[in-house]
Each structure stands twice: as structure tokens, then as C-alpha cells.
Short mmCIF file of C-alpha atoms in Angstrom, two decimals:
data_model
loop_
_atom_site.label_atom_id
_atom_site.label_comp_id
_atom_site.label_asym_id
_atom_site.label_seq_id
_atom_site.Cartn_x
_atom_site.Cartn_y
_atom_site.Cartn_z
CA MET A 209 125.96 119.21 216.60
CA LYS A 210 127.54 115.80 216.08
CA THR A 211 124.87 114.90 213.64
CA THR A 212 125.60 117.96 211.52
CA GLU A 213 129.41 117.71 211.74
CA THR A 214 129.73 114.09 210.77
CA PRO A 215 127.88 114.26 207.44
CA ALA A 216 129.79 117.37 206.39
CA PRO A 217 132.96 115.61 205.14
CA LEU A 218 130.96 113.08 203.12
CA PRO A 219 129.98 115.37 200.22
CA ALA A 220 133.55 116.55 199.94
CA GLU A 221 134.89 113.02 199.96
CA SER A 222 132.24 111.87 197.53
CA GLY A 223 132.93 114.89 195.34
CA ALA A 224 136.64 114.17 195.46
CA GLY A 225 135.96 110.57 194.67
CA VAL A 226 133.80 111.53 191.72
CA SER A 227 136.41 113.88 190.38
CA LYS A 228 139.16 111.27 190.72
CA VAL A 229 137.12 108.52 189.14
CA ASP A 230 135.28 110.42 186.44
CA VAL A 231 137.97 112.75 185.11
CA PRO A 232 140.39 110.15 183.67
CA PRO A 233 137.73 108.21 181.73
CA THR A 234 136.55 111.40 180.06
CA GLY A 235 139.98 111.70 178.45
CA ARG A 236 140.51 108.02 177.57
CA PRO A 237 137.40 107.53 175.42
CA ALA A 238 138.29 110.68 173.49
CA ALA A 239 141.81 109.38 172.81
CA ARG A 240 140.48 105.97 171.86
CA LYS A 241 137.91 107.57 169.61
CA ARG A 242 140.62 109.57 167.82
CA GLU A 243 142.72 106.41 167.39
CA GLY A 244 139.70 104.54 166.07
CA ASN A 245 138.96 107.31 163.58
CA VAL A 246 142.56 107.28 162.34
CA LEU A 247 142.46 103.50 161.90
CA ASN A 248 139.11 103.70 160.11
CA VAL A 249 140.37 106.36 157.72
CA PHE A 250 143.55 104.35 157.05
CA SER A 251 141.71 101.04 156.50
CA HIS A 252 139.07 102.64 154.30
CA GLY A 253 141.78 104.34 152.28
CA ILE A 254 143.54 101.01 151.70
CA LEU A 255 140.25 99.41 150.67
CA VAL A 256 139.50 102.23 148.22
CA ILE A 257 142.96 101.91 146.65
CA TRP A 258 142.58 98.13 146.41
CA ALA A 259 139.11 98.47 144.85
CA ILE A 260 140.47 100.90 142.25
CA MET A 261 143.33 98.52 141.41
CA VAL A 262 140.88 95.64 140.92
CA VAL A 263 137.95 97.38 139.25
CA LEU A 264 139.83 99.73 136.93
CA PRO A 265 141.41 96.99 134.73
CA LEU A 266 138.03 95.24 134.45
CA VAL A 267 136.24 98.43 133.44
CA TRP A 268 139.00 99.26 130.98
CA ALA A 269 138.80 95.79 129.38
CA VAL A 270 135.02 96.02 128.98
CA MET A 271 135.29 99.55 127.58
CA THR A 272 138.03 98.51 125.13
CA SER A 273 135.97 95.56 123.86
CA PHE A 274 133.48 98.04 122.35
CA LYS A 275 136.14 100.14 120.54
CA ASP A 276 137.65 99.73 117.11
CA ASP A 277 141.36 99.08 116.63
CA SER A 278 142.25 102.69 115.80
CA SER A 279 140.56 103.97 118.97
CA ILE A 280 142.34 101.39 121.11
CA PHE A 281 145.76 102.76 120.14
CA GLY A 282 144.74 106.38 119.50
CA SER A 283 142.81 107.05 122.74
CA PRO A 284 143.12 104.00 125.02
CA TRP A 285 141.68 105.72 128.13
CA SER A 286 138.73 107.48 126.51
CA LEU A 287 135.18 106.20 126.24
CA PRO A 288 134.24 104.52 122.94
CA ASP A 289 132.72 106.87 120.39
CA SER A 290 130.15 104.19 119.57
CA LEU A 291 129.44 100.65 120.74
CA HIS A 292 130.97 98.23 118.24
CA PHE A 293 129.00 95.06 118.93
CA ASP A 294 130.53 93.52 115.82
CA ASN A 295 133.67 92.90 117.91
CA TRP A 296 131.72 90.45 120.06
CA ALA A 297 130.05 88.83 117.06
CA ARG A 298 133.40 88.42 115.32
CA ALA A 299 135.00 86.85 118.37
CA TRP A 300 132.00 84.58 118.98
CA THR A 301 131.79 83.22 115.42
CA ASP A 302 135.06 83.77 113.55
CA ALA A 303 137.32 82.96 116.50
CA ASN A 304 135.20 79.93 117.53
CA MET A 305 134.65 81.30 121.02
CA SER A 306 131.18 79.73 120.99
CA ASP A 307 132.68 76.22 120.71
CA TYR A 308 135.27 76.94 123.38
CA PHE A 309 132.60 78.36 125.66
CA LEU A 310 130.37 75.29 125.25
CA ASN A 311 133.24 72.90 125.94
CA THR A 312 134.18 74.86 129.06
CA VAL A 313 130.61 74.80 130.36
CA LEU A 314 130.42 71.03 129.87
CA VAL A 315 133.76 70.35 131.54
CA VAL A 316 133.35 72.75 134.45
CA GLY A 317 129.69 71.84 135.01
CA GLY A 318 130.37 68.11 135.14
CA SER A 319 133.49 68.41 137.25
CA LEU A 320 131.85 70.86 139.67
CA ILE A 321 128.89 68.54 140.30
CA GLY A 322 131.16 65.52 140.73
CA THR A 323 133.52 67.40 143.04
CA LEU A 324 130.74 68.64 145.32
CA VAL A 325 128.99 65.27 145.53
CA LEU A 326 132.10 63.16 146.16
CA GLY A 327 133.79 65.79 148.31
CA SER A 328 130.76 66.33 150.54
CA MET A 329 130.30 62.59 151.07
CA ALA A 330 133.95 62.07 151.97
CA ALA A 331 133.98 65.12 154.23
CA TYR A 332 130.81 64.01 156.05
CA VAL A 333 132.27 60.58 156.80
CA LEU A 334 135.58 62.03 157.99
CA ALA A 335 133.84 64.62 160.18
CA ARG A 336 131.11 62.46 161.73
CA PHE A 337 132.43 58.90 162.01
CA ASP A 338 135.40 57.56 163.94
CA PHE A 339 137.09 54.59 162.31
CA PRO A 340 140.67 53.28 162.12
CA GLY A 341 142.65 55.42 159.70
CA ASN A 342 140.29 58.41 159.86
CA ARG A 343 143.04 60.95 160.52
CA PHE A 344 145.36 59.24 158.04
CA VAL A 345 142.83 59.56 155.22
CA TYR A 346 142.14 63.17 156.21
CA TYR A 347 145.82 64.09 156.14
CA LEU A 348 146.16 62.40 152.76
CA PHE A 349 143.64 64.88 151.39
CA VAL A 350 145.41 67.73 153.15
CA GLY A 351 148.71 66.57 151.67
CA GLY A 352 147.14 66.55 148.23
CA MET A 353 146.63 70.30 148.53
CA SER A 354 150.38 70.87 148.87
CA PHE A 355 151.35 68.59 145.98
CA PRO A 356 152.36 70.72 142.94
CA ILE A 357 150.38 69.77 139.87
CA MET A 358 153.39 70.38 137.60
CA LEU A 359 155.13 67.31 139.04
CA ALA A 360 152.17 65.12 138.07
CA LEU A 361 151.71 66.30 134.48
CA VAL A 362 153.94 63.70 132.79
CA PRO A 363 152.69 60.61 134.70
CA LEU A 364 149.14 61.99 134.51
CA PHE A 365 149.43 62.22 130.73
CA TYR A 366 150.44 58.56 130.43
CA VAL A 367 147.74 57.41 132.87
CA VAL A 368 145.01 59.25 131.01
CA ASN A 369 146.36 58.05 127.67
CA ASN A 370 146.47 54.41 128.80
CA MET A 371 142.87 54.69 129.99
CA GLY A 372 141.78 55.97 126.58
CA LEU A 373 140.62 59.30 128.03
CA LEU A 374 143.06 61.60 126.28
CA ASN A 375 141.43 64.43 124.27
CA THR A 376 137.98 63.67 125.69
CA ILE A 377 135.55 65.80 127.66
CA HIS A 378 134.83 63.15 130.28
CA GLY A 379 138.54 62.47 130.76
CA LEU A 380 139.13 66.14 131.52
CA ILE A 381 136.16 66.10 133.90
CA LEU A 382 137.67 63.21 135.90
CA VAL A 383 141.03 64.99 136.11
CA TYR A 384 139.37 68.20 137.29
CA ILE A 385 137.50 66.27 139.99
CA ALA A 386 140.69 64.64 141.25
CA TYR A 387 142.44 68.01 141.17
CA SER A 388 139.73 69.77 143.22
CA LEU A 389 138.89 67.04 145.75
CA PRO A 390 141.64 67.74 148.34
CA PHE A 391 140.61 71.34 148.96
CA THR A 392 136.91 70.44 148.86
CA VAL A 393 137.27 67.69 151.47
CA PHE A 394 139.46 69.88 153.67
CA PHE A 395 136.98 72.78 153.55
CA LEU A 396 133.80 70.74 154.03
CA THR A 397 135.22 68.54 156.80
CA ALA A 398 135.71 71.60 158.98
CA PHE A 399 132.24 72.84 158.01
CA PHE A 400 130.44 69.57 158.83
CA ARG A 401 132.06 69.56 162.27
CA THR A 402 130.31 72.86 163.08
CA LEU A 403 126.82 71.49 162.29
CA PRO A 404 124.71 70.29 165.25
CA THR A 405 124.57 66.54 165.79
CA SER A 406 121.16 66.57 167.48
CA VAL A 407 119.31 66.77 164.16
CA ALA A 408 121.11 63.74 162.74
CA GLU A 409 120.57 61.80 165.96
CA ALA A 410 116.85 62.58 165.83
CA ALA A 411 116.73 61.32 162.26
CA PHE A 412 118.42 58.05 163.28
CA VAL A 413 115.91 57.63 166.09
CA ASP A 414 113.08 58.03 163.57
CA GLY A 415 114.56 55.22 161.48
CA ALA A 416 116.33 57.19 158.76
CA SER A 417 119.30 55.53 157.12
CA HIS A 418 122.74 57.10 156.85
CA ALA A 419 122.22 57.94 153.19
CA ARG A 420 118.84 59.56 153.81
CA THR A 421 120.17 61.50 156.78
CA PHE A 422 123.04 62.81 154.69
CA PHE A 423 121.15 63.78 151.54
CA GLN A 424 117.93 65.07 153.11
CA ILE A 425 119.14 66.61 156.38
CA MET A 426 122.89 67.25 156.60
CA LEU A 427 123.49 68.28 152.98
CA PRO A 428 120.81 71.04 153.00
CA MET A 429 122.23 72.31 156.29
CA ALA A 430 125.66 72.54 154.64
CA LYS A 431 124.37 74.70 151.78
CA PRO A 432 126.47 77.79 152.68
CA GLY A 433 129.64 75.71 152.77
CA LEU A 434 128.78 73.96 149.51
CA ILE A 435 128.20 77.27 147.76
CA SER A 436 131.45 78.71 149.10
CA VAL A 437 133.63 75.80 148.07
CA GLY A 438 131.68 75.55 144.80
CA ILE A 439 132.57 79.15 143.94
CA PHE A 440 136.25 78.54 144.69
CA ASN A 441 136.27 75.37 142.58
CA PHE A 442 134.40 77.13 139.79
CA LEU A 443 137.01 79.90 139.68
CA GLY A 444 139.89 77.43 139.66
CA GLN A 445 138.38 75.10 137.07
CA TRP A 446 137.12 77.86 134.77
CA ASN A 447 140.57 79.51 134.68
CA GLN A 448 142.51 76.24 134.45
CA TYR A 449 144.99 76.28 131.59
CA MET A 450 147.81 73.86 132.34
CA LEU A 451 145.77 70.65 132.60
CA PRO A 452 143.75 71.09 129.38
CA THR A 453 146.88 72.15 127.50
CA VAL A 454 148.56 68.85 128.35
CA LEU A 455 145.54 66.52 128.25
CA ASN A 456 143.37 68.12 125.58
CA THR A 457 145.09 68.83 122.27
CA ASP A 458 142.10 68.23 120.00
CA PRO A 459 141.20 71.59 118.34
CA ASP A 460 137.48 70.76 118.43
CA LYS A 461 137.48 70.08 122.18
CA LYS A 462 139.59 72.95 123.48
CA VAL A 463 138.31 74.94 126.44
CA LEU A 464 138.03 78.70 126.81
CA THR A 465 141.51 79.35 128.21
CA GLN A 466 143.09 77.49 125.29
CA GLY A 467 140.86 79.40 122.89
CA LEU A 468 141.96 82.74 124.35
CA VAL A 469 145.62 81.85 123.90
CA GLN A 470 144.98 80.75 120.33
CA LEU A 471 142.97 83.92 119.70
CA ALA A 472 145.76 86.10 121.11
CA ALA A 473 148.36 84.35 118.94
CA SER A 474 146.30 84.54 115.75
CA GLN A 475 144.86 88.03 116.22
CA GLY A 476 148.29 89.36 117.15
CA TYR A 477 149.36 88.97 113.54
CA LYS A 478 146.09 90.22 112.09
CA GLY A 479 145.86 93.23 114.40
CA ASP A 480 142.29 92.48 115.51
CA TRP A 481 142.76 93.71 119.07
CA SER A 482 139.13 94.63 119.49
CA GLY A 483 138.09 91.02 118.87
CA LEU A 484 140.72 89.86 121.35
CA PHE A 485 139.35 92.12 124.10
CA ALA A 486 135.81 90.97 123.30
CA GLY A 487 136.85 87.35 123.75
CA LEU A 488 138.62 88.22 127.00
CA VAL A 489 135.47 89.85 128.41
CA MET A 490 133.40 86.82 127.33
CA ALA A 491 135.62 84.57 129.40
CA MET A 492 135.54 86.97 132.34
CA LEU A 493 131.80 87.66 132.63
CA PRO A 494 130.64 84.22 133.90
CA VAL A 495 133.12 84.37 136.78
CA LEU A 496 132.01 87.86 137.79
CA ALA A 497 128.34 86.92 137.49
CA ALA A 498 128.77 83.82 139.65
CA TYR A 499 130.50 85.74 142.41
CA ILE A 500 128.03 88.65 142.32
CA VAL A 501 125.06 86.30 142.58
CA PHE A 502 126.48 84.12 145.37
CA GLN A 503 128.63 86.63 147.26
CA ARG A 504 126.38 86.57 150.34
CA GLN A 505 126.43 82.78 150.50
CA VAL A 506 130.22 82.80 150.14
CA VAL A 507 130.58 85.10 153.15
CA GLN A 508 128.14 83.00 155.17
CA GLY A 509 130.03 79.83 154.37
CA LEU A 510 133.39 81.33 155.32
CA THR A 511 132.14 82.77 158.63
CA ALA A 512 129.76 79.97 159.68
CA GLY A 513 132.41 78.09 161.63
CA ALA A 514 133.55 81.21 163.49
CA LEU A 515 130.03 82.30 164.36
CA LYS A 516 129.07 78.92 165.77
#
């Protein structure tokens, strides 16, 4: 009888234990799930509103560039009755947007290459080598990010003028490189620190020089970071207006932002608003295309340090 009486309380205790342990969790996941659903709906709603605020002006500008002037003022929110490609041709030829576009490609292309090459070399040295003054040089670049460019416009004008680089393409390229180097070095220094050192050490053991190790091993490994900082520099240099306005007053060497301002001022009196919107879309398309093509690499470069 003892053997039958002793096991009897166990199922009750185990059942009571199961009820005490299992009942509360069944309610908590449900509450957490409801909270998670509310947060998801709220966050997705904010993202949808933000996407509409960003995409709607772009779509409206592209749509307006294919309208005539009467349709722009008569029905600004309606679709164009027909595609007026002559707006683009008029802006490209009559408003000299082709010359402005070519000058911008030369300036931004040269400055982007120079910024990435010099910035990556400086960042690699600061991230991988310890030498006296390493942190001082690094904080000099960081301090350059906080220096307002407006304070340097007047002395920069006289420096560029004394060097004989005023109103020249290569002079503007050098200024763009100096303007973009602080952020580039700051970004790539943190990125190079996340890369494994074992690969570089193996290359040194095999007899590779520092230059060969950097250009053939470390630089390809830093491709996501280079693309990310390259996109940011491209956006900043393509949309730069203050520096070329001060340092580039030659009408034949003006860049796209200067051309758009001149087009807006001239077409405002003529009433050619369709040509103005066509020129605006021309300046906007390369930036959108660059980000659409390299958006995955930009995300990889921004999250590489956190993932490692």
C-alpha cells in the first residue's frame, strides 16, 4: 500500500507545477506579439509616409519635364498629354547643359578618384601602423569635418588665385579632394580596423612589400567601404555649389549646379519652365542611377563594422 500511496501525490504536484509554469508564458508571448504587431504597423506607416514624401517630388519633376508650359500651370498634377522630348533637347543644346554636364563629369570624376586613392592610403596607415603623432594626425582629419567651409572661402580664393588655379578644372578638382578627404579618412580608418590582419601578415611573410600588400590585398578587401564612401563623396561633390561659385567664374567652365542656377534665372524671364524642369531632371538622374546601382554595396559598407 505504501508503494501505491506515495506516487499518488506526484501527478498532482507535477500537474500543479505544469499549470503554474505553463499558464503565465501562454499570456506573455501573446501580449508581446500584439506589441510587436503595433510597433511594426507604426514603423511601416512612418516608412510609407517618408517614401511618399521623397518619391512624390521626384516623380512630379520627371512628369513635369515632359509637359509644355501651358500644361504645367493649367494641370500641374495631371499626367502629360504627350511626351515633349523637345524640352530635353532644348535644355541640352540651347541652355548649354551639355557643356555643364561634361565639366561636372570631369571635375567629379577626377576628384572622386583622387579622394579615394589618397584617403584610402592615409586611412590604412592610420589604422594599421603605430607611430608618434598617429592620433594627432587622425584627430586633425576629424577636426576638418567640423570646420565650416564658409569660413575658408575668402582665404581659399586667394590661395587658389596665387597658385594660378583659379577658373580651371584641375584647380577645382584639387579643392574638391581637400574638401572630401577628412570624411573619407575618418570613414575608411574605422573600416580598415575591422579587416583581419592575418591576411596582411601572411603577405609580409611571403615577401610582399607594404605597397603591394595595400593595393593587391587590403584595398580589394575594403571594396564595400570604398563604394560606400565613394557614393557619399559623389553626392556631395555632384551637388556642390558654393565652391565652384567662388572659384570658377569662367562661363565656359561652369559645372552643372551653376548651370541650373543660370538656367533658372534666364528661363524665369522667358517663361520656359518646361526646359527648366528638363535640366533639373538631367542633373538629378546620375545621382539616382549611382545610388540604385550601388545601394547593396552601400549597405554592406555601412554594416560591415557592426557585423564583424
